[in-house]
Tab-separated table of C-alpha atoms and ligand atoms in Angstrom:
chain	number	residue	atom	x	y	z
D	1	UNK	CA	7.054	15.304	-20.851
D	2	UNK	CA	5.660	14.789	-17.589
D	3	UNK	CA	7.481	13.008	-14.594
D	4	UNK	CA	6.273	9.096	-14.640
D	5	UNK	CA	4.255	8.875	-11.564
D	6	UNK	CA	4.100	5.886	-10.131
D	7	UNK	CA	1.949	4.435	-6.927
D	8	UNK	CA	4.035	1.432	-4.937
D	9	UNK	CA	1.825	-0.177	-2.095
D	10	UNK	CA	3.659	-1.183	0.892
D	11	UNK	CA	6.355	1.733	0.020
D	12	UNK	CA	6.109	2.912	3.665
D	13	UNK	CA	9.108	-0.010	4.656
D	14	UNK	CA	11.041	-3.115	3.626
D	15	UNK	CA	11.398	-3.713	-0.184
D	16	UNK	CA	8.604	-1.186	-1.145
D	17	UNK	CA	10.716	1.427	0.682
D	18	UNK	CA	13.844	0.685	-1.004
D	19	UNK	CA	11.708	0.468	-4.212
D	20	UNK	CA	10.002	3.943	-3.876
D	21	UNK	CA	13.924	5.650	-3.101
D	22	UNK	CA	15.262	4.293	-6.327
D	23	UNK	CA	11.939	5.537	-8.331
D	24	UNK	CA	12.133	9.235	-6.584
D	25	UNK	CA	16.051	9.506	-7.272
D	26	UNK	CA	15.024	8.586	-11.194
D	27	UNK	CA	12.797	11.554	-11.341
D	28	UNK	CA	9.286	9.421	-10.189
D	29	UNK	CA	6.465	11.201	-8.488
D	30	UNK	CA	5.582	8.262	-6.371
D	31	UNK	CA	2.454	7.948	-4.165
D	32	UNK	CA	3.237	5.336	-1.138
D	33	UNK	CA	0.342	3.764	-0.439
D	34	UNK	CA	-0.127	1.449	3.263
D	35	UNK	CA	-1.895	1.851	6.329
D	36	UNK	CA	-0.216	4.012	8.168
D	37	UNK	CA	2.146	5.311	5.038
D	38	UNK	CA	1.076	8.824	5.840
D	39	UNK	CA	1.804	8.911	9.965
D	40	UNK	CA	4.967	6.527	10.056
D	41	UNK	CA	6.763	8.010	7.534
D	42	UNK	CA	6.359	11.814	8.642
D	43	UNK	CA	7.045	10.641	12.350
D	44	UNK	CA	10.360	8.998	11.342
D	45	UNK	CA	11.224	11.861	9.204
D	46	UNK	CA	11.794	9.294	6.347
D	47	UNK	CA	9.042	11.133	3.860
D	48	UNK	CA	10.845	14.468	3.820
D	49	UNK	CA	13.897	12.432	3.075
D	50	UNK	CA	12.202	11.085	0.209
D	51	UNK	CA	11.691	14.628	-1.278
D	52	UNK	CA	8.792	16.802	-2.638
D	53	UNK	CA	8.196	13.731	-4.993
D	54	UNK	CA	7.347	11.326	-2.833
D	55	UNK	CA	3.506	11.563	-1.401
D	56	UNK	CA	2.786	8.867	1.508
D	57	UNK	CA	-1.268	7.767	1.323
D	58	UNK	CA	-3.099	6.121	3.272
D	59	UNK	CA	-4.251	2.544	2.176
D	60	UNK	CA	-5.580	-0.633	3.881
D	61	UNK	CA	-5.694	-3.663	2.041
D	62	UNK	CA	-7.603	-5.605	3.911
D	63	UNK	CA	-10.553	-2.883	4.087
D	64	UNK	CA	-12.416	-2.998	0.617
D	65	UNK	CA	-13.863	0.542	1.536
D	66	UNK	CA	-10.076	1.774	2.250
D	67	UNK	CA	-9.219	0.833	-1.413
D	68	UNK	CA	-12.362	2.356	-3.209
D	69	UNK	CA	-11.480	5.580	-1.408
D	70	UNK	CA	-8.166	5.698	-2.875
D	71	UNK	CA	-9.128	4.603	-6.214
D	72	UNK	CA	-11.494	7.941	-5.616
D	73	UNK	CA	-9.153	10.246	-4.494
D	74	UNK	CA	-6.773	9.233	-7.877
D	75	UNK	CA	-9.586	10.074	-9.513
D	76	UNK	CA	-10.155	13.530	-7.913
D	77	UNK	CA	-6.879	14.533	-8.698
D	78	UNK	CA	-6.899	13.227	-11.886
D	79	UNK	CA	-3.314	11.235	-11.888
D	80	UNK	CA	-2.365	9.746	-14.713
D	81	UNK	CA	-0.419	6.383	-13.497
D	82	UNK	CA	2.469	5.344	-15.452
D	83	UNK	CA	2.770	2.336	-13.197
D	84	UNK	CA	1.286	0.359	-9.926
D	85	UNK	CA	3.457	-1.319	-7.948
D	86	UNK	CA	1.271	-4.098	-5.767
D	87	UNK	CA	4.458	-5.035	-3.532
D	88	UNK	CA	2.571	-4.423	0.012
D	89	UNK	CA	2.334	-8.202	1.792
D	90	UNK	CA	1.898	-9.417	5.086
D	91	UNK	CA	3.119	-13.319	6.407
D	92	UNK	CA	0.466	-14.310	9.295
D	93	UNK	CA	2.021	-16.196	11.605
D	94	UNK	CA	-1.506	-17.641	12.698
D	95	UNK	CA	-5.139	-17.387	11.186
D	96	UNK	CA	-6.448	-14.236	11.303
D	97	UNK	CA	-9.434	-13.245	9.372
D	98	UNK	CA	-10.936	-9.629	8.021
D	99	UNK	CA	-14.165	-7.981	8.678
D	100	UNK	CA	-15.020	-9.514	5.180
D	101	UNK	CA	-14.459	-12.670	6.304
D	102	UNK	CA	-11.115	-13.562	4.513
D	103	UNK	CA	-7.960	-15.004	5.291
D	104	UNK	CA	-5.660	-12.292	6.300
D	105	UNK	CA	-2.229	-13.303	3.891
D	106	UNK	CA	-5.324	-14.006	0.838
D	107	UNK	CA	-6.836	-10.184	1.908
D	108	UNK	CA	-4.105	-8.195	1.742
D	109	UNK	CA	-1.962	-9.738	-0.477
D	110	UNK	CA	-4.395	-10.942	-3.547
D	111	UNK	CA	-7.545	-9.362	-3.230
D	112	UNK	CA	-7.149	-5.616	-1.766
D	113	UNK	CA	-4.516	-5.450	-4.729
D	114	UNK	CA	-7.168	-6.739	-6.995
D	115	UNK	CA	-9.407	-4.491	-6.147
D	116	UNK	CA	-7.391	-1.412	-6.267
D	117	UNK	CA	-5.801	-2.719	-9.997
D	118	UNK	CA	-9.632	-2.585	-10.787
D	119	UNK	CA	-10.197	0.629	-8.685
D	120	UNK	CA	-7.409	2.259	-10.774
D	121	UNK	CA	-7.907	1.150	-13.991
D	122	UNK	CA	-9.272	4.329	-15.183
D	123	UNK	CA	-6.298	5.852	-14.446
D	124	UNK	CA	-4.089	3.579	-16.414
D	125	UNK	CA	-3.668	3.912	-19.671
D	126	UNK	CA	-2.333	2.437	-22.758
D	127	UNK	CA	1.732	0.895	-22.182
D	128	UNK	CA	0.886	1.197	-18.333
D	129	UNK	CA	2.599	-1.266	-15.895
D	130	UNK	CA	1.356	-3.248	-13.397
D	131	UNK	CA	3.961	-5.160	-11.377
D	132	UNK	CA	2.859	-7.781	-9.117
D	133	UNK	CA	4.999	-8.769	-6.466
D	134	UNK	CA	4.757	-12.422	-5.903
D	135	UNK	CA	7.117	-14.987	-4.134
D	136	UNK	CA	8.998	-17.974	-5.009
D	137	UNK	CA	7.168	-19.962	-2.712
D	138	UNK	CA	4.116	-19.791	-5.011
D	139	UNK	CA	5.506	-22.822	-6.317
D	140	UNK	CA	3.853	-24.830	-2.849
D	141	UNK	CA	1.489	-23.133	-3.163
D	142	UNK	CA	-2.536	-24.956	-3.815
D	143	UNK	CA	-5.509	-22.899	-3.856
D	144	UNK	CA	-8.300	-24.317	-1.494
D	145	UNK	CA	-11.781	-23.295	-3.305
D	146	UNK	CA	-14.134	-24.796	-0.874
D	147	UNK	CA	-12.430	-23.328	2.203
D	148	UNK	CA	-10.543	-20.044	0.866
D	149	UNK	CA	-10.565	-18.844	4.714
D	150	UNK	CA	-8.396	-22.167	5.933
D	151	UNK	CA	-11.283	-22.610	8.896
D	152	UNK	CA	-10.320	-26.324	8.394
D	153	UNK	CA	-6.732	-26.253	9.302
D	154	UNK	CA	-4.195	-23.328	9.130
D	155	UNK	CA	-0.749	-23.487	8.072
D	156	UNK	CA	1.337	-20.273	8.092
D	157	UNK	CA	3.544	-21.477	5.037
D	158	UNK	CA	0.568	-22.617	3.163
D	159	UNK	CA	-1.478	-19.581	3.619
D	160	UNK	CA	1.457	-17.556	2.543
D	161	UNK	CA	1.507	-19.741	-0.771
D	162	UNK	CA	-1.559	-19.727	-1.302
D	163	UNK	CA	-1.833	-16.039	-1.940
D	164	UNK	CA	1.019	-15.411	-3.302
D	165	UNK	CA	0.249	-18.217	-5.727
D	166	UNK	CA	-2.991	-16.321	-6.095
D	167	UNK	CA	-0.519	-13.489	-6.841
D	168	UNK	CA	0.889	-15.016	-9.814
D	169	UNK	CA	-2.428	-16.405	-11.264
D	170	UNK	CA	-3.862	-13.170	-10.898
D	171	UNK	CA	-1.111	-11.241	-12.583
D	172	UNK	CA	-1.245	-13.412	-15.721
D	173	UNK	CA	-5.093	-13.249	-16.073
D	174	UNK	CA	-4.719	-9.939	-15.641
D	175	UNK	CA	-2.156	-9.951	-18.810
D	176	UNK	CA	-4.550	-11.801	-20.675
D	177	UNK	CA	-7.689	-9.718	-20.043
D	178	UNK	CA	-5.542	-6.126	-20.366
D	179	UNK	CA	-3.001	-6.485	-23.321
D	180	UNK	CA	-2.999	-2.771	-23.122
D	181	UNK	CA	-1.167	-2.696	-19.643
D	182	UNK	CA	2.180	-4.604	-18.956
D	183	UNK	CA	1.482	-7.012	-16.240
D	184	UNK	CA	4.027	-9.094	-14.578
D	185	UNK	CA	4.941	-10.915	-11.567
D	186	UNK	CA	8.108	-10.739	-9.712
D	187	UNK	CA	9.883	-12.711	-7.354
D	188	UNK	CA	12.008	-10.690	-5.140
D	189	UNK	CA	14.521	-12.979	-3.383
D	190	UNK	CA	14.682	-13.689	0.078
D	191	UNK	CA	15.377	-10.204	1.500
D	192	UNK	CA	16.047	-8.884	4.648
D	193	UNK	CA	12.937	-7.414	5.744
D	194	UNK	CA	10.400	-7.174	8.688
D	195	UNK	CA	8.432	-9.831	6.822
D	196	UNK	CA	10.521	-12.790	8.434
D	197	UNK	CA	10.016	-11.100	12.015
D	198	UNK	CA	13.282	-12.347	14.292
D	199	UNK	CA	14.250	-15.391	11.612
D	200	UNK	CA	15.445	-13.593	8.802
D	201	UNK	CA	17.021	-16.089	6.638
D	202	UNK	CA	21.002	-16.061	6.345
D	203	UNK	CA	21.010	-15.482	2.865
D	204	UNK	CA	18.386	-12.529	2.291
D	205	UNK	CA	19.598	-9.758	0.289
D	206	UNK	CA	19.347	-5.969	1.202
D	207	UNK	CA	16.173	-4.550	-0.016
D	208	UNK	CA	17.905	-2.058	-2.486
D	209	UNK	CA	19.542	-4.865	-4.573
D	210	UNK	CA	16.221	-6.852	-4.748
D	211	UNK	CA	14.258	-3.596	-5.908
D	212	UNK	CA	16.233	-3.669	-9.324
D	213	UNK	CA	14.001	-6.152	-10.599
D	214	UNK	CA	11.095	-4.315	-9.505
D	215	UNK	CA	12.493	-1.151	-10.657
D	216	UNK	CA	13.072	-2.779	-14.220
D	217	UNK	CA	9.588	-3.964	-15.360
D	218	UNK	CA	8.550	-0.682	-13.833
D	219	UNK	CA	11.019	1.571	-15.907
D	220	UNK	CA	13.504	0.094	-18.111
D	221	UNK	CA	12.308	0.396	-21.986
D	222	UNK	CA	13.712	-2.848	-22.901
D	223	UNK	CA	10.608	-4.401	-20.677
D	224	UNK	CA	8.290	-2.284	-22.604
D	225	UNK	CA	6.109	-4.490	-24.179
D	226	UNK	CA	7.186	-7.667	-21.819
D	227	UNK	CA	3.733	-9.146	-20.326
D	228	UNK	CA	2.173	-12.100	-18.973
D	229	UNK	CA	5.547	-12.971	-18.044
D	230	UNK	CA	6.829	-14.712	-14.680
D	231	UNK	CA	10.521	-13.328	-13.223
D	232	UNK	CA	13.173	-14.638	-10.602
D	233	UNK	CA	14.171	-11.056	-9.736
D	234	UNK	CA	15.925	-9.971	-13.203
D	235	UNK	CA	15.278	-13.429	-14.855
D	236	UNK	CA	12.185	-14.550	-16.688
D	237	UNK	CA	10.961	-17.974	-15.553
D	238	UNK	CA	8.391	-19.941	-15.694
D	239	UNK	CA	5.772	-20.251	-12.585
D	240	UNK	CA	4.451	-23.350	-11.444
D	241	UNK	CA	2.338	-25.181	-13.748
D	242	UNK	CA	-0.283	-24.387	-11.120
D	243	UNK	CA	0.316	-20.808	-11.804
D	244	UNK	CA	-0.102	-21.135	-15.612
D	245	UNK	CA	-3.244	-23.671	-15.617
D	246	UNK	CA	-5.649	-20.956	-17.855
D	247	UNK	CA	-9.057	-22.340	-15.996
D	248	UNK	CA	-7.409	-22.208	-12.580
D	249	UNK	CA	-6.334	-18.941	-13.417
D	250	UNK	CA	-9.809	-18.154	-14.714
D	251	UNK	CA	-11.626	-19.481	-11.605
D	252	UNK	CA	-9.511	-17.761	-9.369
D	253	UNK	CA	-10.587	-14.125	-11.488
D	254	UNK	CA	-14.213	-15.041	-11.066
D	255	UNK	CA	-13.813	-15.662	-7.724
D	256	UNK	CA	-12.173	-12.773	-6.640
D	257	UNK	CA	-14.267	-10.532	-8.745
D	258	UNK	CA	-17.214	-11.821	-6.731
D	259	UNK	CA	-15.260	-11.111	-3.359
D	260	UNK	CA	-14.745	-7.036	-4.974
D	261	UNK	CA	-17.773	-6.654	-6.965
D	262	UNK	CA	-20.492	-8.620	-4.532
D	263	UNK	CA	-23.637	-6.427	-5.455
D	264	UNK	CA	-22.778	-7.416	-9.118
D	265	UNK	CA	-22.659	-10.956	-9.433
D	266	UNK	CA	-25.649	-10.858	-6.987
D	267	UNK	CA	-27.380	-8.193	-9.725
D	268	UNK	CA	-26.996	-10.465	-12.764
D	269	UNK	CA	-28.031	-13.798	-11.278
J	301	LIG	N1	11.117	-10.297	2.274
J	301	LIG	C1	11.200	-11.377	1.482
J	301	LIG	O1	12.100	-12.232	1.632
J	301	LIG	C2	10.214	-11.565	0.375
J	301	LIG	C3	10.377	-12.671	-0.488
J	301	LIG	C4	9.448	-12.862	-1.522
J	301	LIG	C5	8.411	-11.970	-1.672
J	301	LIG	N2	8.273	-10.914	-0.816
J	301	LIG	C6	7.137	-10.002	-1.011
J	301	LIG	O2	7.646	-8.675	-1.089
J	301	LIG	C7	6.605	-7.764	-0.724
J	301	LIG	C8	7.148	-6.718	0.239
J	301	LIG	O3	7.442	-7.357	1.473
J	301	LIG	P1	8.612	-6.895	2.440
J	301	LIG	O4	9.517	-8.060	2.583
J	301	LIG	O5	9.173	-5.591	2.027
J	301	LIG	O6	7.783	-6.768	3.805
J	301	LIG	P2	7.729	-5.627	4.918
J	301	LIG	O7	9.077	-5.026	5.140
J	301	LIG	O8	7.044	-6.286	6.079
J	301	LIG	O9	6.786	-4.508	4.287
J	301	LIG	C9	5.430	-4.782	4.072
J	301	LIG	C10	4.745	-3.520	3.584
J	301	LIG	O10	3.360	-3.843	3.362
J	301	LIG	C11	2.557	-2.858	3.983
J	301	LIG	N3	1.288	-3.444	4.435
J	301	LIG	C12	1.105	-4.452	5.320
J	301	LIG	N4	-0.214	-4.670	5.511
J	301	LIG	C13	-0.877	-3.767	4.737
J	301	LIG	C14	-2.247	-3.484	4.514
J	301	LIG	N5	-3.230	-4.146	5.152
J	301	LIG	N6	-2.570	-2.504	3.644
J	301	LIG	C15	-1.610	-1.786	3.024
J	301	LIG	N7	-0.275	-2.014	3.193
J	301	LIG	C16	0.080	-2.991	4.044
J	301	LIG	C17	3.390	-2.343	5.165
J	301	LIG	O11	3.042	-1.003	5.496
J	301	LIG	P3	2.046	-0.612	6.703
J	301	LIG	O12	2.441	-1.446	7.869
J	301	LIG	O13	2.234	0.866	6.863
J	301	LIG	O14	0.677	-0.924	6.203
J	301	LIG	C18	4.789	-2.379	4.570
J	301	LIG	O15	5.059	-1.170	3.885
J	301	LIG	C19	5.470	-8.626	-0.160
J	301	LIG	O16	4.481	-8.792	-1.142
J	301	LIG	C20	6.137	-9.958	0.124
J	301	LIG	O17	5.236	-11.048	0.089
J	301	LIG	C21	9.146	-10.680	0.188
C-alpha cells in the first residue's frame, strides 16, 4: 500500500512543525506548505532533518493566486492526499489588510485554507481527512458581515476570534457538504509557539504534546469515520452555539465562496 501522504500548512514552524515530525517518523510523505516553507527550512537545515519524506512548498495564504498554483502543481504530480492539515495561522497584532482587500487573521486563517480545501478537492478522495485547526477562543468570537475587514474598529483578540470562529463554522459546513471526507476542527491548547510573540502564556504546552490531537484525526483508525465533530485537543466538545448555528454556518460558506470564486457568483447573477 502506498505511504499516506499528507500536506500540513504552516509545517515550516511552531505546532505544524512538530505536527509534520510526528507524521514523517510514522511513515507520512508530507508536503509542508507556507510562505517561505521551501527557503527557511533548507537554510536552517531543518528539511534534511525531516528526511527524504518530507517536501517543503511554497504557499501564501493570503495570495489567492499562491493557492491556485499549488492546488495546480498537486495536480501535475498527480498526489493522491490522504489528508490536509489547515494548521498555518497568523495573530495580527494590528489591522492589516491583503491585496484582496481582507482582514489579514480572516485571509490567512479562513479563506486561503478555504480556497486551497476547494483547490484540492480533486485530489481527495473518498475516507480523506481534512483537519481544521481552530482555537478555543472561537468561543468570543462574532462574525461582523457588514464590515468583514474591521475598517470600523480593530481589536486584535476579536479579529483573531473571528476567524478562527470562521474556522470552526467552516469546518462543519464543510462536513455537511462532503460526507465523503472526514472534517474536523481542533483546538490545540495554548502552546508555546511564535504565535504569542514575547507573551507566551505560562501554561502553553510544547508543540509535540499538542500535535497528538492533530496527529489523531489525521491517522488513528478509531477517528475513521468521526466528522462534523468539534475537539479540545483529544476530547470531543461542543463549539459555541455560534459555531453550530446551520444558517450562520451557511452564510459564512456563501460568503467565502464569493471571496474564492468571484467571476462565478458574478457569472450566474
Ligand atoms: N499557539 C497556540 O497557543 C495556539 C492555540 C490555539 C490555536 N492555535 C492555532 O495553531 C495553528 C498553528 O499556530 P502556531 O502556534 O504553530 O503558530 P506559529 O508557530 O507562528 O506558526 C505559524 C505557521 O503558519 C505559517 N504561515 C503564516 N502565515 C502564512 C501564510 N500567509 N501562508 C502560509 N503559511 C503561513 C508560518 O510559516 P511561514 O512564516 O513560513 O509562512 C508558520 O509555519 C494556527 O492556526 C493557530 O491559530 C495556536
Amino acid at each position: 500500500m502506498a505511504e499516506p501522504c499528507i500536506l500540513v500548512t504552516g509545517g515550516s514552524a511552531g505546532l505544524g512543525r512538530a505536527l509534520a515530525g510526528a507524521l514523517v517518523d510514522e511513515g507520512c510523505r508530507v508536503i509542508i506548505a507556507s510562505r517561505d516553507a521551501a527557503r527557511g527550512l533548507a537554510a536552517s537545515g531543518d528539511l534534511p532533518a525531516l528526511g527524504p519524506r518530507a517536501e517543503a512548498w511554497p504557499l501564501d495564504l493570503a495570495d489567492l493566486g499562491s493557492v491556485a498554483e499549488l492546488g495546480r502543481r498537486v495536480a501535475r504530480e498527480r498526489l493522491a492526499l490522504t489528508a490536509v492539515v489547515a494548521n498555518a495561522g497568523v495573530w495580527p497584532r494590528r489591522r492589516i489588510v491583503t491585496a484582496a482587500g481582507l482582514e489579514l487573521g480572516f485571509a490567512v486563517n479562513h479563506v486561503g485554507h478555504a480556497a486551497l480545501i476547494d483547490a484540492l478537492a480533486p485530489a481527495l478522495g473518498d475516507g480523506a481527512r481534512v483537519v481544521v485547526v481552530a482555537s478555543g477562543l472561537h468561543q468570543h468570537g462574532r462574525i461582523a458581515w457588514d464590515d468583514l475587514a474591521l475598517a470600523r474598529g480593530f481589536d486584535a483578540r476579536a479579529a483573531y476570534a473571528q476567524a478562527k470562529l470562521a474556522n470552526v463554522m467552516y469546518a462543519l459546513a464543510l462536513a455537511r457538504r462532503q460526507p465523503r471526507w472526514r472534517v474536523n476542527a481542533v483546538h490545540p491548547g495554548v502552546v508555546r509557539t511564535a504565535l504569542h510573540g514575547d507573551r507566551v502564556p505560562p501554561q502553553a504546552i510544547a508543540p509535540a504534546v499538542a500535535a497528538r490531537a492533530l496527529r489523531a484525526l489525521v491517522l488513528d483508525p478509531r477517528h475513521a469515520a468521526t466528522t462534523g465533530r468539534y475537539f479540545d485537543q483529544l476530547t470531543a466538545r461542543r463549539p459555541a452555539p455560534l459555531a453550530l448555528d446551520r444558517p450562520s454556518q451557511d452564510r459564512l460558506w456563501a460568503l467565502t465562496e464569493a471571496l474564492i470564486h468571484p467571476r462565478r457568483g458574478r457569472a450566474t447573477r
